[in-house]
mmCIF file with all atom_site columns, C-alpha atoms in Angstrom:
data_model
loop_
_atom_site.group_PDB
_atom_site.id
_atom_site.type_symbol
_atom_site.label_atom_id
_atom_site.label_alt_id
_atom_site.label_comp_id
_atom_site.label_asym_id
_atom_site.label_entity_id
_atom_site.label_seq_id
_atom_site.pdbx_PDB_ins_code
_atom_site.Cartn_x
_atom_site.Cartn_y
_atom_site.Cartn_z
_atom_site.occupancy
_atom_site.B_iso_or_equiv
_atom_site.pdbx_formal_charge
_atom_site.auth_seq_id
_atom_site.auth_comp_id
_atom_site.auth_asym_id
_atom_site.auth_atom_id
_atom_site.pdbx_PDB_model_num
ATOM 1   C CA . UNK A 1 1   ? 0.000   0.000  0.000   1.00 0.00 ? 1263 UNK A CA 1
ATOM 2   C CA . UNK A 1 2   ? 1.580   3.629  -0.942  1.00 0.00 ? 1264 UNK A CA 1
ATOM 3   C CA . UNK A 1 3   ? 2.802   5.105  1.753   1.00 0.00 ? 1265 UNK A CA 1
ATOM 4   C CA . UNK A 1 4   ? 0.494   8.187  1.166   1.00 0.00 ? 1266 UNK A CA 1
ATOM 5   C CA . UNK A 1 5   ? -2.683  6.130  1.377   1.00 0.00 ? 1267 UNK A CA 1
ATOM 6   C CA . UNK A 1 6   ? -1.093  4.736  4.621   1.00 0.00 ? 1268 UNK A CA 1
ATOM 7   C CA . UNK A 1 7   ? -1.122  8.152  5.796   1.00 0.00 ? 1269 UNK A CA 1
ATOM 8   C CA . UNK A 1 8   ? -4.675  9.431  4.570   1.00 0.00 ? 1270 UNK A CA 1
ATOM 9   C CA . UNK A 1 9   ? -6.295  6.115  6.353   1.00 0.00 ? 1271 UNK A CA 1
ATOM 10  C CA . UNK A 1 10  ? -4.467  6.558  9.790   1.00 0.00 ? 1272 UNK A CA 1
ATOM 11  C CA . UNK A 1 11  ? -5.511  10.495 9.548   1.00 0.00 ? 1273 UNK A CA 1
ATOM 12  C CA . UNK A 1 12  ? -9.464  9.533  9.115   1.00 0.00 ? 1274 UNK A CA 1
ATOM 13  C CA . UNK A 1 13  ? -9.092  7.152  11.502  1.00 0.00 ? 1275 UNK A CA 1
ATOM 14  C CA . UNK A 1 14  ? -7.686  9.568  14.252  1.00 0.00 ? 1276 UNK A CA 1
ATOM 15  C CA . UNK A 1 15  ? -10.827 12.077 13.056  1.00 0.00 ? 1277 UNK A CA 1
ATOM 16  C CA . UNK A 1 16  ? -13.317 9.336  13.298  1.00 0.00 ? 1278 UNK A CA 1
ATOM 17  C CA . UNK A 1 17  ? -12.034 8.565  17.009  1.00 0.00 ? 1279 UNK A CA 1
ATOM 18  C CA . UNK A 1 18  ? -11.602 12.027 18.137  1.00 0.00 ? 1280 UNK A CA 1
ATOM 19  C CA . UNK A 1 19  ? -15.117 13.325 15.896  1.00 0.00 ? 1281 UNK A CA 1
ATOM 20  C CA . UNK A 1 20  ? -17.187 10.901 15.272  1.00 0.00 ? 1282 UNK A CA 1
ATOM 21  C CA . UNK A 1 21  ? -20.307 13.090 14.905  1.00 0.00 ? 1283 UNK A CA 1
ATOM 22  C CA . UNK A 1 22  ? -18.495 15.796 12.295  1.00 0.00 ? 1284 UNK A CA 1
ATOM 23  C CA . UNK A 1 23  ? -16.542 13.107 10.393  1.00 0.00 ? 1285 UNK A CA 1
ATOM 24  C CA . UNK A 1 24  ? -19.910 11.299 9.540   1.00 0.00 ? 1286 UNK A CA 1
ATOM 25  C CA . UNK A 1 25  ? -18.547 8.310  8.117   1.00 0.00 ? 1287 UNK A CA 1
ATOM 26  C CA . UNK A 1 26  ? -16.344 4.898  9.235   1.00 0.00 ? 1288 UNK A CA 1
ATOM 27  C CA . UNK A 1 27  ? -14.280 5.055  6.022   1.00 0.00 ? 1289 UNK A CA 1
ATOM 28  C CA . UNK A 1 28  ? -12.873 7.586  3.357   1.00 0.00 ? 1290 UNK A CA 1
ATOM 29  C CA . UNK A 1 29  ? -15.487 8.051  -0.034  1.00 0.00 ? 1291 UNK A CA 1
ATOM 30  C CA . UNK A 1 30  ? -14.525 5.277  -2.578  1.00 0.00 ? 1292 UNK A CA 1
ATOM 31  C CA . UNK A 1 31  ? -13.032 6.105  -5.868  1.00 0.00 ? 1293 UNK A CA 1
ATOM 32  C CA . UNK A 1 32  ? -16.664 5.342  -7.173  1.00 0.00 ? 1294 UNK A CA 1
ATOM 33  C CA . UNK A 1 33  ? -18.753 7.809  -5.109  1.00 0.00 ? 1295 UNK A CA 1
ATOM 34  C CA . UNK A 1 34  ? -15.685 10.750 -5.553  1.00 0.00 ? 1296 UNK A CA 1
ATOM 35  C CA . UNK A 1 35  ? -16.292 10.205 -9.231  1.00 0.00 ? 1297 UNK A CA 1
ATOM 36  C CA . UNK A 1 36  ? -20.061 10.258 -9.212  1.00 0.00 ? 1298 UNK A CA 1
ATOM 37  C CA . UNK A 1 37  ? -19.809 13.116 -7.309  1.00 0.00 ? 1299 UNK A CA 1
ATOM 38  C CA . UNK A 1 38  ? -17.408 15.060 -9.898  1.00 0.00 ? 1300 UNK A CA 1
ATOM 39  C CA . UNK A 1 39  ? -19.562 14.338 -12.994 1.00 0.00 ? 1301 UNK A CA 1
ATOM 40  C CA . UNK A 1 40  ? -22.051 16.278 -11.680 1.00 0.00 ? 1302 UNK A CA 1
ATOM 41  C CA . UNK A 1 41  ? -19.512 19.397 -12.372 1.00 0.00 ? 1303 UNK A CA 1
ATOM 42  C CA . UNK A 1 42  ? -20.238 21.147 -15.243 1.00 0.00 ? 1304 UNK A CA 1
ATOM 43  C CA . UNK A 1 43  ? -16.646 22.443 -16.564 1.00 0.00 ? 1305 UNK A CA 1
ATOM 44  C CA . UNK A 1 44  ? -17.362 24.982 -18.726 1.00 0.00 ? 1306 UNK A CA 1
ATOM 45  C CA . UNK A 1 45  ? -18.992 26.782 -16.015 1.00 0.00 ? 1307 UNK A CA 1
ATOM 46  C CA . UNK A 1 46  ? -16.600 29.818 -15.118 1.00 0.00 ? 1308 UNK A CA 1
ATOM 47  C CA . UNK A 1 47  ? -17.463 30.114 -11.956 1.00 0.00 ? 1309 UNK A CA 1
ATOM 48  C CA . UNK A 1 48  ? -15.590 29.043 -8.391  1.00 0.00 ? 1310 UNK A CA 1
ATOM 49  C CA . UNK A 1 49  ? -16.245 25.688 -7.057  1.00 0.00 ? 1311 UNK A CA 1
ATOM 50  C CA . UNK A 1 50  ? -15.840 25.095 -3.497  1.00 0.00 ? 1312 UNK A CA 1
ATOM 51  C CA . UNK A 1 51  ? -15.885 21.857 -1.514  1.00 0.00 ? 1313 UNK A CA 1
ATOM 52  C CA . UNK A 1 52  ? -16.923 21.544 2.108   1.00 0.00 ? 1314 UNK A CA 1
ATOM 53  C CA . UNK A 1 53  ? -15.947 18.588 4.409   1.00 0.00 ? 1315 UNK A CA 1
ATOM 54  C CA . UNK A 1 54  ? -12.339 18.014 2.188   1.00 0.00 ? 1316 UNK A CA 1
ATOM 55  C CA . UNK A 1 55  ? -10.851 15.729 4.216   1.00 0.00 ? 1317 UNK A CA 1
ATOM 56  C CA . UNK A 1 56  ? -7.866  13.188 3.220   1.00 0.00 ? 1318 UNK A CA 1
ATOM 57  C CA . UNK A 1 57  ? -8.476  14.867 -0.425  1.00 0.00 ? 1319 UNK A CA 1
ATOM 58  C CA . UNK A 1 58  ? -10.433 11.951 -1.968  1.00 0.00 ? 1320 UNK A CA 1
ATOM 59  C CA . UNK A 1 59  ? -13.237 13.819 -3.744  1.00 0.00 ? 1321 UNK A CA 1
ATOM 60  C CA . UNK A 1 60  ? -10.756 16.799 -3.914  1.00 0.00 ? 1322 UNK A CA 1
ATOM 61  C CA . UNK A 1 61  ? -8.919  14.281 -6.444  1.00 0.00 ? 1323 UNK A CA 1
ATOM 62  C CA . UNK A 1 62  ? -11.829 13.431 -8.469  1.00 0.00 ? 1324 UNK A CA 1
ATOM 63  C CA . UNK A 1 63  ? -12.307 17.078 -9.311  1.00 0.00 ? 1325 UNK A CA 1
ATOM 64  C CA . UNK A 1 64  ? -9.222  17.665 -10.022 1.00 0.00 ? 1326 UNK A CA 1
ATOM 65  C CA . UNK A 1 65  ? -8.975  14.213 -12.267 1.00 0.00 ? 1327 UNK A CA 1
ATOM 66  C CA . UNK A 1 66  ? -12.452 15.197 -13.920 1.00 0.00 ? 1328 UNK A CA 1
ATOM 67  C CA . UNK A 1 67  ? -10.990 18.753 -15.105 1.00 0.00 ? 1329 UNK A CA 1
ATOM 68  C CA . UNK A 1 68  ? -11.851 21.452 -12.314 1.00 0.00 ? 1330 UNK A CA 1
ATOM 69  C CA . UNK A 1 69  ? -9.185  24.006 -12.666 1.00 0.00 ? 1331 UNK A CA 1
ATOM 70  C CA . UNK A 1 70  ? -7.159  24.075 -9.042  1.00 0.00 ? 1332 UNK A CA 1
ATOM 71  C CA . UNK A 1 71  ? -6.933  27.728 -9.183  1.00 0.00 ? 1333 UNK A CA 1
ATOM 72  C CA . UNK A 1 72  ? -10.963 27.504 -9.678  1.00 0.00 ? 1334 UNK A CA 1
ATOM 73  C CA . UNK A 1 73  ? -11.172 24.896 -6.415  1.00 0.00 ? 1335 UNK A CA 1
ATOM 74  C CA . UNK A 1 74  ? -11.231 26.063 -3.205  1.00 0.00 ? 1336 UNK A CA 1
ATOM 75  C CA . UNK A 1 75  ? -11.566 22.910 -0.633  1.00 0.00 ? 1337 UNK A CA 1
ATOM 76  C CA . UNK A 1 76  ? -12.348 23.668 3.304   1.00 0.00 ? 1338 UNK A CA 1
ATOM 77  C CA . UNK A 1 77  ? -11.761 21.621 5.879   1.00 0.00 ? 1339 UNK A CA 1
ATOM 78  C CA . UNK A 1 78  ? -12.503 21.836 9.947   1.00 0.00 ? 1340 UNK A CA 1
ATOM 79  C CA . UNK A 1 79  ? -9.769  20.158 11.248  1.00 0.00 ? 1341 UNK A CA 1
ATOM 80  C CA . UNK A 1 80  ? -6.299  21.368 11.189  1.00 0.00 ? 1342 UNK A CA 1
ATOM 81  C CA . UNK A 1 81  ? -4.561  18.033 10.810  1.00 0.00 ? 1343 UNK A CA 1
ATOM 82  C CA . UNK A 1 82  ? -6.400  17.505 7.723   1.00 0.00 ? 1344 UNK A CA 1
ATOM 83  C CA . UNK A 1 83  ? -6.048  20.840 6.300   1.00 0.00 ? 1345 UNK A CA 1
ATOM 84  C CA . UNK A 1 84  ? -2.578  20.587 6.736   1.00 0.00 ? 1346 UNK A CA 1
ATOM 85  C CA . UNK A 1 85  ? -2.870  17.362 4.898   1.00 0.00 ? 1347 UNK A CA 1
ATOM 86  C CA . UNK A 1 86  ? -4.542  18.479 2.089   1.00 0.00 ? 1348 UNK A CA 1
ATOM 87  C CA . UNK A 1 87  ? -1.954  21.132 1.923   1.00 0.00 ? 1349 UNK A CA 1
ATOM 88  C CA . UNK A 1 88  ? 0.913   18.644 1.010   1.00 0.00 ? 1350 UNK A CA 1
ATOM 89  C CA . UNK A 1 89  ? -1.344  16.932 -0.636  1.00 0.00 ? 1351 UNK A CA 1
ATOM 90  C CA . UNK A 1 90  ? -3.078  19.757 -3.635  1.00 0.00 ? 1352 UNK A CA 1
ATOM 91  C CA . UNK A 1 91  ? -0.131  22.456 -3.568  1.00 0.00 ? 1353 UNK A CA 1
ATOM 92  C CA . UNK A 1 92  ? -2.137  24.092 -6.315  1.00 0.00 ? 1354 UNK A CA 1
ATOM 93  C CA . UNK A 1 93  ? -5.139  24.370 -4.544  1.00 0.00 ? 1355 UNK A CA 1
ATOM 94  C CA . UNK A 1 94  ? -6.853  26.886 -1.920  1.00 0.00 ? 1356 UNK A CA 1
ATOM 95  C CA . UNK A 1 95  ? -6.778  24.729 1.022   1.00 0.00 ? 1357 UNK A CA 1
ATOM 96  C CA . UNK A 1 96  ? -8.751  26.759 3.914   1.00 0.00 ? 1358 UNK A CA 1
ATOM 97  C CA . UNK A 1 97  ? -8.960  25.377 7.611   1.00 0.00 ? 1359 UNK A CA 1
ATOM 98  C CA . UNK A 1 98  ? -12.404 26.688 8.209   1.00 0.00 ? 1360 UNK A CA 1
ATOM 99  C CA . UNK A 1 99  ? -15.993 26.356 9.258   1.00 0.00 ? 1361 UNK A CA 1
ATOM 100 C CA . UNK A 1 100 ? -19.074 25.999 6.734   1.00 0.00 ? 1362 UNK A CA 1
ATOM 101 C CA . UNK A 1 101 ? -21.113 28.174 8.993   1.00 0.00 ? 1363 UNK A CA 1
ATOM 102 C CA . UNK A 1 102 ? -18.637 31.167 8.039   1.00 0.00 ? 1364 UNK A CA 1
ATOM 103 C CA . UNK A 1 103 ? -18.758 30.019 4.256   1.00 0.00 ? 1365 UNK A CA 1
ATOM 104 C CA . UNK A 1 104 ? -19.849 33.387 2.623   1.00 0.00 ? 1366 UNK A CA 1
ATOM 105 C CA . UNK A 1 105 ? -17.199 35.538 4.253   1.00 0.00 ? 1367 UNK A CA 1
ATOM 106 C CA . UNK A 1 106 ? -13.990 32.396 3.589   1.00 0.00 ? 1368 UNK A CA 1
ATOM 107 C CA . UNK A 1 107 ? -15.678 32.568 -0.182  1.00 0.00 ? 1369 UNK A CA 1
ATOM 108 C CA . UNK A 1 108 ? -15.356 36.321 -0.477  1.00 0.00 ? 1370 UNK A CA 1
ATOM 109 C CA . UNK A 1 109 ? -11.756 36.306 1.405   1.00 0.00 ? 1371 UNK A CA 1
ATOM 110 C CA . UNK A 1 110 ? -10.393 34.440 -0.934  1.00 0.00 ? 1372 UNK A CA 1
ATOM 111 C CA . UNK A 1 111 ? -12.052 35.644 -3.840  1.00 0.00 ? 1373 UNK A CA 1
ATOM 112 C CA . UNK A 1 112 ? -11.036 39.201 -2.604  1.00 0.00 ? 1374 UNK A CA 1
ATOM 113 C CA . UNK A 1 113 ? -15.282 39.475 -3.565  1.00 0.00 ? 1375 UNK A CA 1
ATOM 114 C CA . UNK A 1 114 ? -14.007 41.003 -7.064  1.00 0.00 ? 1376 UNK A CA 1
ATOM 115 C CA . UNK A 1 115 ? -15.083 37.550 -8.174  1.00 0.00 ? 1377 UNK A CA 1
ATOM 116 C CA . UNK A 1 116 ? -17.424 35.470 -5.827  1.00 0.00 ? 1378 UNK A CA 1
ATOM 117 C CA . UNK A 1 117 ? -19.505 34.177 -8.555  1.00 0.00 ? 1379 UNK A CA 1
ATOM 118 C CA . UNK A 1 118 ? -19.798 30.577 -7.201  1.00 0.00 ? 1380 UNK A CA 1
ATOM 119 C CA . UNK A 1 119 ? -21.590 27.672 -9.357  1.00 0.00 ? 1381 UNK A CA 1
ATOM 120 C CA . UNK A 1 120 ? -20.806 24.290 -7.172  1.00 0.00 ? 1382 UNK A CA 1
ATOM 121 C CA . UNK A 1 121 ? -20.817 23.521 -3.959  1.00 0.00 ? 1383 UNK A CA 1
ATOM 122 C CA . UNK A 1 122 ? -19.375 20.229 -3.611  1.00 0.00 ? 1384 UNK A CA 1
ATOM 123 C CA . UNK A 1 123 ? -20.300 19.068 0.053   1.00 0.00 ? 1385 UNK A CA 1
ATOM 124 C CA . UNK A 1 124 ? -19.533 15.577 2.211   1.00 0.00 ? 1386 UNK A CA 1
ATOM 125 C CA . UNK A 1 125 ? -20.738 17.195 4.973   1.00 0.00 ? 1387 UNK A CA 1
ATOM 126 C CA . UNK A 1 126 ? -22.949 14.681 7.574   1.00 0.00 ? 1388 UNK A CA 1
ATOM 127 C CA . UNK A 1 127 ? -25.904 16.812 7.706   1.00 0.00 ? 1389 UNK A CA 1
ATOM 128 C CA . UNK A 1 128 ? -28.233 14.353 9.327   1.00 0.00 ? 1390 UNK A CA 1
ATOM 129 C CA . UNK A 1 129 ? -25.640 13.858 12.723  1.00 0.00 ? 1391 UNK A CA 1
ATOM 130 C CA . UNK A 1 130 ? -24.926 17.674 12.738  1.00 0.00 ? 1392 UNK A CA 1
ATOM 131 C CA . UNK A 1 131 ? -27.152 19.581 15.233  1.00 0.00 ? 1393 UNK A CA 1
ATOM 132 C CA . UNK A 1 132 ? -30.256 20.792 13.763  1.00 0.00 ? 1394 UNK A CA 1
ATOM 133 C CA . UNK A 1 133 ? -29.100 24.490 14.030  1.00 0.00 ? 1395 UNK A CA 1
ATOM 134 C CA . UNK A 1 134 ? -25.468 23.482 12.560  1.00 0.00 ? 1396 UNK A CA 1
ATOM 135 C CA . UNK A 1 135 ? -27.290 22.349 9.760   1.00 0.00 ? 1397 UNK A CA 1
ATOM 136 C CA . UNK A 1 136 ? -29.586 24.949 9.049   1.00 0.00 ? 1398 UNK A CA 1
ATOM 137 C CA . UNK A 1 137 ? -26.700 27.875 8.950   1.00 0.00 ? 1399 UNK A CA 1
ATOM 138 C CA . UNK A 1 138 ? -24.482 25.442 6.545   1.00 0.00 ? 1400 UNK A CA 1
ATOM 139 C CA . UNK A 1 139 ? -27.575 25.124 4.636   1.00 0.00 ? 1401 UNK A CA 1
ATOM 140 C CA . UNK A 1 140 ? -28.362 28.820 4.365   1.00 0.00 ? 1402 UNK A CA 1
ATOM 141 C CA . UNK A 1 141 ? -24.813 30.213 4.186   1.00 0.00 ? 1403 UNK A CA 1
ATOM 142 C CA . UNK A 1 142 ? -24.586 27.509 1.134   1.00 0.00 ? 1404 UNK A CA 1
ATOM 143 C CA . UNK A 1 143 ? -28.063 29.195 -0.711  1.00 0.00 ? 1405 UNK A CA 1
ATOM 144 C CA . UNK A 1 144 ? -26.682 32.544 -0.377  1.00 0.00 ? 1406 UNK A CA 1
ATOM 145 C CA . UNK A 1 145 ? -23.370 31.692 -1.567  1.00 0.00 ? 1407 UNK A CA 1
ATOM 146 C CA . UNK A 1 146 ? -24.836 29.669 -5.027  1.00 0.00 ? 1408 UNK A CA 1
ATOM 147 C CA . UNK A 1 147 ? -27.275 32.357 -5.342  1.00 0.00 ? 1409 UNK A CA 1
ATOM 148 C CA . UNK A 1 148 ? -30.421 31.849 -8.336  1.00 0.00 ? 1410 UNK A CA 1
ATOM 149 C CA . UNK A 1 149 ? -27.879 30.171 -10.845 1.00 0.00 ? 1411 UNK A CA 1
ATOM 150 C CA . UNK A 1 150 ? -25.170 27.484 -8.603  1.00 0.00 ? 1412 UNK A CA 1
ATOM 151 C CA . UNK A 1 151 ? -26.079 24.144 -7.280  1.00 0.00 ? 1413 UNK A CA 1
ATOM 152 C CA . UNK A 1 152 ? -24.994 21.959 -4.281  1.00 0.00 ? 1414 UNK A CA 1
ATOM 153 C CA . UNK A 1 153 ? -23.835 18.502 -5.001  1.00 0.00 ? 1415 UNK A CA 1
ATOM 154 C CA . UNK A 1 154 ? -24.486 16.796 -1.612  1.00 0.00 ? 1416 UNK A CA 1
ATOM 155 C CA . UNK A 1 155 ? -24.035 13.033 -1.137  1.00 0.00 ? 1417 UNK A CA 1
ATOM 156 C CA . UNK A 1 156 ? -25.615 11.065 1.803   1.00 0.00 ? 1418 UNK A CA 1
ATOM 157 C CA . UNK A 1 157 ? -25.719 7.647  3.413   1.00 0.00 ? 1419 UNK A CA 1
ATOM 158 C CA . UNK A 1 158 ? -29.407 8.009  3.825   1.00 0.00 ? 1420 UNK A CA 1
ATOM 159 C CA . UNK A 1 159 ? -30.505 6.324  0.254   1.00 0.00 ? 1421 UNK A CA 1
ATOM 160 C CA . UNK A 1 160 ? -34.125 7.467  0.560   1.00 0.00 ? 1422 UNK A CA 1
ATOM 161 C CA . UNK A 1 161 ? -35.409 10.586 -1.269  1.00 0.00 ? 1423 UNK A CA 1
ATOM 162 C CA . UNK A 1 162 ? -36.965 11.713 2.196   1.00 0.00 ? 1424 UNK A CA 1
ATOM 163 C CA . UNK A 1 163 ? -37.439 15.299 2.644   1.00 0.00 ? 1425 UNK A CA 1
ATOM 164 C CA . UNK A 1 164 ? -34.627 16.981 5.488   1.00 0.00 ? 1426 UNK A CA 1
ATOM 165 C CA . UNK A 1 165 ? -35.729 19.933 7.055   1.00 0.00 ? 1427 UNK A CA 1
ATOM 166 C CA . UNK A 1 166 ? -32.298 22.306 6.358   1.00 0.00 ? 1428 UNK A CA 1
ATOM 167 C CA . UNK A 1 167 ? -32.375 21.845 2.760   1.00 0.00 ? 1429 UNK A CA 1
ATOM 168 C CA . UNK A 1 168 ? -36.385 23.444 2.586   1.00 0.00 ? 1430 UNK A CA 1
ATOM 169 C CA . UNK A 1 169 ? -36.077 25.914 0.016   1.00 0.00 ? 1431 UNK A CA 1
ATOM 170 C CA . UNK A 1 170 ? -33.772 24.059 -2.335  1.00 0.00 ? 1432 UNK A CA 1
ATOM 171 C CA . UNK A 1 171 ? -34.909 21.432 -4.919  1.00 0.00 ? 1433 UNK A CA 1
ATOM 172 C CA . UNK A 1 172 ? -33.460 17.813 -5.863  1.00 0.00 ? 1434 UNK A CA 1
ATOM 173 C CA . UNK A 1 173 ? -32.892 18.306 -9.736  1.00 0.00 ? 1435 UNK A CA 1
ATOM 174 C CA . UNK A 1 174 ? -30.674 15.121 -10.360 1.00 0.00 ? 1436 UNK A CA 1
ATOM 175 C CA . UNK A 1 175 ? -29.921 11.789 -8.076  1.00 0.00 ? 1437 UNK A CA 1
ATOM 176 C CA . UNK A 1 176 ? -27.588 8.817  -8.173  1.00 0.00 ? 1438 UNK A CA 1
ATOM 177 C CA . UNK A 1 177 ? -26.627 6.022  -6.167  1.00 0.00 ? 1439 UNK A CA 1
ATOM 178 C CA . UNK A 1 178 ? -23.683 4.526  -5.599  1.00 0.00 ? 1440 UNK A CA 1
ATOM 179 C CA . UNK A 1 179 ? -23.528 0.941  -4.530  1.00 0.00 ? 1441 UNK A CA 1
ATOM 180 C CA . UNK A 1 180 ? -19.880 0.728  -4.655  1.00 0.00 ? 1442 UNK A CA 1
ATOM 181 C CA . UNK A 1 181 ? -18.841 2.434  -1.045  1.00 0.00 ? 1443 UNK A CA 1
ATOM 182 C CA . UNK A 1 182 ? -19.199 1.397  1.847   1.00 0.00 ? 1444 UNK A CA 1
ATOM 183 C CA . UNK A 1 183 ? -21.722 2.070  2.887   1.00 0.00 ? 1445 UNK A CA 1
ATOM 184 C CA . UNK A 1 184 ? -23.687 3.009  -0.330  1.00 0.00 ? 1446 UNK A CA 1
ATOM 185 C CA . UNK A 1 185 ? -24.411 6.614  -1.182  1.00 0.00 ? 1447 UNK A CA 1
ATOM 186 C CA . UNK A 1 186 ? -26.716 8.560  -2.734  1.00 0.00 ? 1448 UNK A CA 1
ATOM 187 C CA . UNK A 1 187 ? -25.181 11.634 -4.626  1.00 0.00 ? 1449 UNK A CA 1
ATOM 188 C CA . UNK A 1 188 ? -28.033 14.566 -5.204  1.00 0.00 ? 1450 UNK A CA 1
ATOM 189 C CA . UNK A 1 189 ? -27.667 17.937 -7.163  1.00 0.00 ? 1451 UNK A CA 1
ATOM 190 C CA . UNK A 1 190 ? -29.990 21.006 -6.011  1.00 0.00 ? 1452 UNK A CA 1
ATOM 191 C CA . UNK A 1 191 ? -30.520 24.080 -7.026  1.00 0.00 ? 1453 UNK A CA 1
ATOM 192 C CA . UNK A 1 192 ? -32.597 26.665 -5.330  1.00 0.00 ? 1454 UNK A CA 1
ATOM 193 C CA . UNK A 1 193 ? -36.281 25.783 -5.094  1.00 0.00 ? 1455 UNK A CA 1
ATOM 194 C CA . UNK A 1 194 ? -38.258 27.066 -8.263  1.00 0.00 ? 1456 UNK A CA 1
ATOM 195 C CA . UNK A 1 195 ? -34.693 27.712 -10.316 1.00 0.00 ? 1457 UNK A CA 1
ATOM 196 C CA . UNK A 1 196 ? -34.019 23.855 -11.382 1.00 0.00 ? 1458 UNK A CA 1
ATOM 197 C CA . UNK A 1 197 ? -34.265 22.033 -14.346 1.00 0.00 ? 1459 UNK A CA 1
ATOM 198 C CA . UNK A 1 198 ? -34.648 18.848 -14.832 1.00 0.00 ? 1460 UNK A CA 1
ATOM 199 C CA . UNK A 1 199 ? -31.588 17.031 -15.931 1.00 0.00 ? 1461 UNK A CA 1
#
């Protein structure tokens, strides 16, 4: 096993021990579910495309690997030992140690707001074990930030279509699963509610 993978594993282990609740999963996302997840991405799109809940860098691969521009990617992650991670790992790449809840303010500090125009929001965020409130200010930080025309690629363990109070005011426009992770995953695009078309 590469010695890098070595490291990624024993890094999401340590997070699952020490946050259980904000890690939100007993393993990293399969090569599978990462690449479900990027073909959602539209690449023509100009626009930035951020990633919440980075981690050890495995769906920050796929974007990269499915043609996101790095200089276009900004990826945030909570914990310091993973930021710092992801930092050896995507040299090219806006790495940010930070909180979802302060999303619109990290996306206009590093866009310098000349250029906040963002169309993805990639998140592997575990909504459904955050606190209701948690959820809610993710959730509304991440509508004002993709405005009338950007969409939030969320993916979930939960493989039912079942309505989740937070995302109220955004509509599903496109859904996969993903049988190949462990465990399975369903990947969903949104848009905000009334603004989506149907793939």
């Amino acid at each position: 096993m590469p010695i890098k993978l070595i490291k990624s594993v024993a890094l999401f282990g340590r997070e699952v021990l020490s946050n259980p609740v904000t890690t939100g999963a007993i393993c990293p996302s399969s090569p599978f579910l990462s690449a479900k997840v990027a073909s959602f991405i539209d690449r023509s799109r100009p626009g930035w495309v951020v990633e919440l809940g980075a981690g050890t860098g495995v769906v920050t691969r796929a974007l990269l690997d499915h043609g996101v521009p790095p200089e276009r990617l900004v990826s945030i992650e909570m914990s310091a030992s993973l930021a710092s991670h992801l930092r050896e790992q995507f040299p090219d790449t806006q790495i940010i140690e930070g909180n979802a809840m302060e999303l619109q303010s990290i996306v206009d500090r590093v866009s310098g707001k000349r250029d906040s125009k963002v169309d993805y929001v990639v998140s592997s965020l575990p909504f459904r074990s955050l606190p209701n409130d948690v959820s809610h200010q993710i959730v509304s930080q991440i509508k004002q930030v993709i405005g009338k025309t950007g969409e939030l690629i969320q993916f979930t363990y939960d493989l039912r279509p079942r309505e989740f109070a937070p995302f109220a005011g955004l509509k599903r426009c496109q859904s996969s699963i993903v049988l190949m992770n462990v465990p399975p995953a369903r990947v969903d695009r949104f848009r905000v509610n009334g603004l989506a078309s149907e793939p």
